[in-house]
Amino acid sequence: MARRSRRKLLVDGSRSGVDQFKARVMQQQGFKVNPERPNEVKYEVARELGVPLQQGDNGHLTTEMAGHVGGRIGGSMVREMIRMAQEQLSRQP
């Protein structure tokens, strides 16, 4: 089964905003993020987790190994979205 190199977002044109959000969240987590290439933070996350992720083919990685990297990034983004929503709700009368 072929892997998708990039998931399609449900809202057209939202990729830039999601990438900017990812960059901000991962910077808050202490990672060095190039704002022009926020997706490259996955290599730094992988290094920290001891996952041998590299550019190009990563067919040697197990699903578990890849999931650790994606989970760390996605989980951080979800936690930040929840925090933002709670903050916004607390300001409502």
mmCIF file with all atom_site columns, C-alpha atoms in Angstrom:
data_model
loop_
_atom_site.group_PDB
_atom_site.id
_atom_site.type_symbol
_atom_site.label_atom_id
_atom_site.label_alt_id
_atom_site.label_comp_id
_atom_site.label_asym_id
_atom_site.label_entity_id
_atom_site.label_seq_id
_atom_site.pdbx_PDB_ins_code
_atom_site.Cartn_x
_atom_site.Cartn_y
_atom_site.Cartn_z
_atom_site.occupancy
_atom_site.B_iso_or_equiv
_atom_site.pdbx_formal_charge
_atom_site.auth_seq_id
_atom_site.auth_comp_id
_atom_site.auth_asym_id
_atom_site.auth_atom_id
_atom_site.pdbx_PDB_model_num
ATOM 1  C CA . MET A 1 1  ? 0.000   0.000  0.000  1.00 0.00 ? 1  MET A CA 1
ATOM 2  C CA . ALA A 1 2  ? 1.429   3.349  -0.999 1.00 0.00 ? 2  ALA A CA 1
ATOM 3  C CA . ARG A 1 3  ? 1.866   5.947  1.687  1.00 0.00 ? 3  ARG A CA 1
ATOM 4  C CA . ARG A 1 4  ? 0.531   9.429  1.290  1.00 0.00 ? 4  ARG A CA 1
ATOM 5  C CA . SER A 1 5  ? 3.278   11.990 1.417  1.00 0.00 ? 5  SER A CA 1
ATOM 6  C CA . ARG A 1 6  ? 0.924   14.672 2.644  1.00 0.00 ? 6  ARG A CA 1
ATOM 7  C CA . ARG A 1 7  ? -2.550  14.433 4.104  1.00 0.00 ? 7  ARG A CA 1
ATOM 8  C CA . LYS A 1 8  ? -5.212  16.615 2.550  1.00 0.00 ? 8  LYS A CA 1
ATOM 9  C CA . LEU A 1 9  ? -6.866  19.003 4.968  1.00 0.00 ? 9  LEU A CA 1
ATOM 10 C CA . LEU A 1 10 ? -10.649 19.335 4.909  1.00 0.00 ? 10 LEU A CA 1
ATOM 11 C CA . VAL A 1 11 ? -10.537 23.109 4.473  1.00 0.00 ? 11 VAL A CA 1
ATOM 12 C CA . ASP A 1 12 ? -8.891  24.256 1.263  1.00 0.00 ? 12 ASP A CA 1
ATOM 13 C CA . GLY A 1 13 ? -6.152  26.802 1.837  1.00 0.00 ? 13 GLY A CA 1
ATOM 14 C CA . SER A 1 14 ? -5.695  25.965 5.525  1.00 0.00 ? 14 SER A CA 1
ATOM 15 C CA . ARG A 1 15 ? -2.280  24.271 5.139  1.00 0.00 ? 15 ARG A CA 1
ATOM 16 C CA . SER A 1 16 ? -0.342  27.491 5.777  1.00 0.00 ? 16 SER A CA 1
ATOM 17 C CA . GLY A 1 17 ? -2.253  28.228 8.970  1.00 0.00 ? 17 GLY A CA 1
ATOM 18 C CA . VAL A 1 18 ? -1.858  24.683 10.275 1.00 0.00 ? 18 VAL A CA 1
ATOM 19 C CA . ASP A 1 19 ? 1.863   24.770 9.511  1.00 0.00 ? 19 ASP A CA 1
ATOM 20 C CA . GLN A 1 20 ? 2.243   28.109 11.338 1.00 0.00 ? 20 GLN A CA 1
ATOM 21 C CA . PHE A 1 21 ? 0.332   26.714 14.315 1.00 0.00 ? 21 PHE A CA 1
ATOM 22 C CA . LYS A 1 22 ? 2.570   23.614 14.337 1.00 0.00 ? 22 LYS A CA 1
ATOM 23 C CA . ALA A 1 23 ? 5.667   25.806 14.283 1.00 0.00 ? 23 ALA A CA 1
ATOM 24 C CA . ARG A 1 24 ? 4.423   27.917 17.196 1.00 0.00 ? 24 ARG A CA 1
ATOM 25 C CA . VAL A 1 25 ? 3.392   24.927 19.313 1.00 0.00 ? 25 VAL A CA 1
ATOM 26 C CA . MET A 1 26 ? 6.629   23.040 18.742 1.00 0.00 ? 26 MET A CA 1
ATOM 27 C CA . GLN A 1 27 ? 8.685   26.160 19.515 1.00 0.00 ? 27 GLN A CA 1
ATOM 28 C CA . GLN A 1 28 ? 6.801   26.391 22.811 1.00 0.00 ? 28 GLN A CA 1
ATOM 29 C CA . GLN A 1 29 ? 7.820   22.760 23.410 1.00 0.00 ? 29 GLN A CA 1
ATOM 30 C CA . GLY A 1 30 ? 11.464  23.830 23.077 1.00 0.00 ? 30 GLY A CA 1
ATOM 31 C CA . PHE A 1 31 ? 12.185  22.630 19.554 1.00 0.00 ? 31 PHE A CA 1
ATOM 32 C CA . LYS A 1 32 ? 14.042  24.685 16.974 1.00 0.00 ? 32 LYS A CA 1
ATOM 33 C CA . VAL A 1 33 ? 11.608  25.294 14.139 1.00 0.00 ? 33 VAL A CA 1
ATOM 34 C CA . ASN A 1 34 ? 12.302  26.954 10.814 1.00 0.00 ? 34 ASN A CA 1
ATOM 35 C CA . PRO A 1 35 ? 9.110   28.975 10.199 1.00 0.00 ? 35 PRO A CA 1
ATOM 36 C CA . GLU A 1 36 ? 9.638   28.513 6.456  1.00 0.00 ? 36 GLU A CA 1
ATOM 37 C CA . ARG A 1 37 ? 9.751   24.708 6.880  1.00 0.00 ? 37 ARG A CA 1
ATOM 38 C CA . PRO A 1 38 ? 7.714   23.768 9.957  1.00 0.00 ? 38 PRO A CA 1
ATOM 39 C CA . ASN A 1 39 ? 7.312   20.146 8.837  1.00 0.00 ? 39 ASN A CA 1
ATOM 40 C CA . GLU A 1 40 ? 11.026  19.571 9.315  1.00 0.00 ? 40 GLU A CA 1
ATOM 41 C CA . VAL A 1 41 ? 10.562  19.739 13.086 1.00 0.00 ? 41 VAL A CA 1
ATOM 42 C CA . LYS A 1 42 ? 9.637   16.061 12.843 1.00 0.00 ? 42 LYS A CA 1
ATOM 43 C CA . TYR A 1 43 ? 13.317  15.226 12.321 1.00 0.00 ? 43 TYR A CA 1
ATOM 44 C CA . GLU A 1 44 ? 14.286  16.977 15.546 1.00 0.00 ? 44 GLU A CA 1
ATOM 45 C CA . VAL A 1 45 ? 11.442  15.271 17.416 1.00 0.00 ? 45 VAL A CA 1
ATOM 46 C CA . ALA A 1 46 ? 12.503  11.914 15.970 1.00 0.00 ? 46 ALA A CA 1
ATOM 47 C CA . ARG A 1 47 ? 16.108  12.505 17.041 1.00 0.00 ? 47 ARG A CA 1
ATOM 48 C CA . GLU A 1 48 ? 14.965  13.277 20.588 1.00 0.00 ? 48 GLU A CA 1
ATOM 49 C CA . LEU A 1 49 ? 12.859  10.112 20.669 1.00 0.00 ? 49 LEU A CA 1
ATOM 50 C CA . GLY A 1 50 ? 15.619  7.958  19.178 1.00 0.00 ? 50 GLY A CA 1
ATOM 51 C CA . VAL A 1 51 ? 13.644  7.227  16.005 1.00 0.00 ? 51 VAL A CA 1
ATOM 52 C CA . PRO A 1 52 ? 15.853  6.961  12.884 1.00 0.00 ? 52 PRO A CA 1
ATOM 53 C CA . LEU A 1 53 ? 13.649  9.155  10.683 1.00 0.00 ? 53 LEU A CA 1
ATOM 54 C CA . GLN A 1 54 ? 15.366  10.557 7.620  1.00 0.00 ? 54 GLN A CA 1
ATOM 55 C CA . GLN A 1 55 ? 14.379  12.463 4.511  1.00 0.00 ? 55 GLN A CA 1
ATOM 56 C CA . GLY A 1 56 ? 13.164  10.231 1.728  1.00 0.00 ? 56 GLY A CA 1
ATOM 57 C CA . ASP A 1 57 ? 12.081  6.634  2.144  1.00 0.00 ? 57 ASP A CA 1
ATOM 58 C CA . ASN A 1 58 ? 11.437  5.529  5.718  1.00 0.00 ? 58 ASN A CA 1
ATOM 59 C CA . GLY A 1 59 ? 10.037  2.107  4.900  1.00 0.00 ? 59 GLY A CA 1
ATOM 60 C CA . HIS A 1 60 ? 12.294  0.622  7.552  1.00 0.00 ? 60 HIS A CA 1
ATOM 61 C CA . LEU A 1 61 ? 10.355  2.375  10.325 1.00 0.00 ? 61 LEU A CA 1
ATOM 62 C CA . THR A 1 62 ? 7.676   0.484  12.176 1.00 0.00 ? 62 THR A CA 1
ATOM 63 C CA . THR A 1 63 ? 4.234   1.995  12.554 1.00 0.00 ? 63 THR A CA 1
ATOM 64 C CA . GLU A 1 64 ? 4.944   2.344  16.255 1.00 0.00 ? 64 GLU A CA 1
ATOM 65 C CA . MET A 1 65 ? 8.138   4.322  15.651 1.00 0.00 ? 65 MET A CA 1
ATOM 66 C CA . ALA A 1 66 ? 6.466   6.685  13.179 1.00 0.00 ? 66 ALA A CA 1
ATOM 67 C CA . GLY A 1 67 ? 3.500   7.030  15.531 1.00 0.00 ? 67 GLY A CA 1
ATOM 68 C CA . HIS A 1 68 ? 5.737   8.200  18.357 1.00 0.00 ? 68 HIS A CA 1
ATOM 69 C CA . VAL A 1 69 ? 6.958   11.103 16.228 1.00 0.00 ? 69 VAL A CA 1
ATOM 70 C CA . GLY A 1 70 ? 3.543   12.053 14.822 1.00 0.00 ? 70 GLY A CA 1
ATOM 71 C CA . GLY A 1 71 ? 1.896   11.563 18.194 1.00 0.00 ? 71 GLY A CA 1
ATOM 72 C CA . ARG A 1 72 ? 4.319   13.890 19.917 1.00 0.00 ? 72 ARG A CA 1
ATOM 73 C CA . ILE A 1 73 ? 3.656   16.639 17.363 1.00 0.00 ? 73 ILE A CA 1
ATOM 74 C CA . GLY A 1 74 ? -0.082  16.053 16.933 1.00 0.00 ? 74 GLY A CA 1
ATOM 75 C CA . GLY A 1 75 ? -0.646  15.560 20.645 1.00 0.00 ? 75 GLY A CA 1
ATOM 76 C CA . SER A 1 76 ? 1.065   18.850 21.416 1.00 0.00 ? 76 SER A CA 1
ATOM 77 C CA . MET A 1 77 ? -1.089  20.601 18.836 1.00 0.00 ? 77 MET A CA 1
ATOM 78 C CA . VAL A 1 78 ? -4.307  19.079 20.221 1.00 0.00 ? 78 VAL A CA 1
ATOM 79 C CA . ARG A 1 79 ? -3.405  20.007 23.810 1.00 0.00 ? 79 ARG A CA 1
ATOM 80 C CA . GLU A 1 80 ? -2.783  23.595 22.704 1.00 0.00 ? 80 GLU A CA 1
ATOM 81 C CA . MET A 1 81 ? -6.109  23.738 20.825 1.00 0.00 ? 81 MET A CA 1
ATOM 82 C CA . ILE A 1 82 ? -7.924  22.478 23.920 1.00 0.00 ? 82 ILE A CA 1
ATOM 83 C CA . ARG A 1 83 ? -6.142  25.042 26.093 1.00 0.00 ? 83 ARG A CA 1
ATOM 84 C CA . MET A 1 84 ? -7.099  27.821 23.658 1.00 0.00 ? 84 MET A CA 1
ATOM 85 C CA . ALA A 1 85 ? -10.740 26.685 23.575 1.00 0.00 ? 85 ALA A CA 1
ATOM 86 C CA . GLN A 1 86 ? -10.941 26.522 27.377 1.00 0.00 ? 86 GLN A CA 1
ATOM 87 C CA . GLU A 1 87 ? -9.442  29.993 27.644 1.00 0.00 ? 87 GLU A CA 1
ATOM 88 C CA . GLN A 1 88 ? -11.927 31.356 25.120 1.00 0.00 ? 88 GLN A CA 1
ATOM 89 C CA . LEU A 1 89 ? -14.857 29.698 26.917 1.00 0.00 ? 89 LEU A CA 1
ATOM 90 C CA . SER A 1 90 ? -13.753 31.115 30.266 1.00 0.00 ? 90 SER A CA 1
ATOM 91 C CA . ARG A 1 91 ? -13.985 34.646 28.824 1.00 0.00 ? 91 ARG A CA 1
ATOM 92 C CA . GLN A 1 92 ? -17.597 34.235 27.769 1.00 0.00 ? 92 GLN A CA 1
ATOM 93 C CA . PRO A 1 93 ? -20.220 35.814 30.042 1.00 0.00 ? 93 PRO A CA 1
#
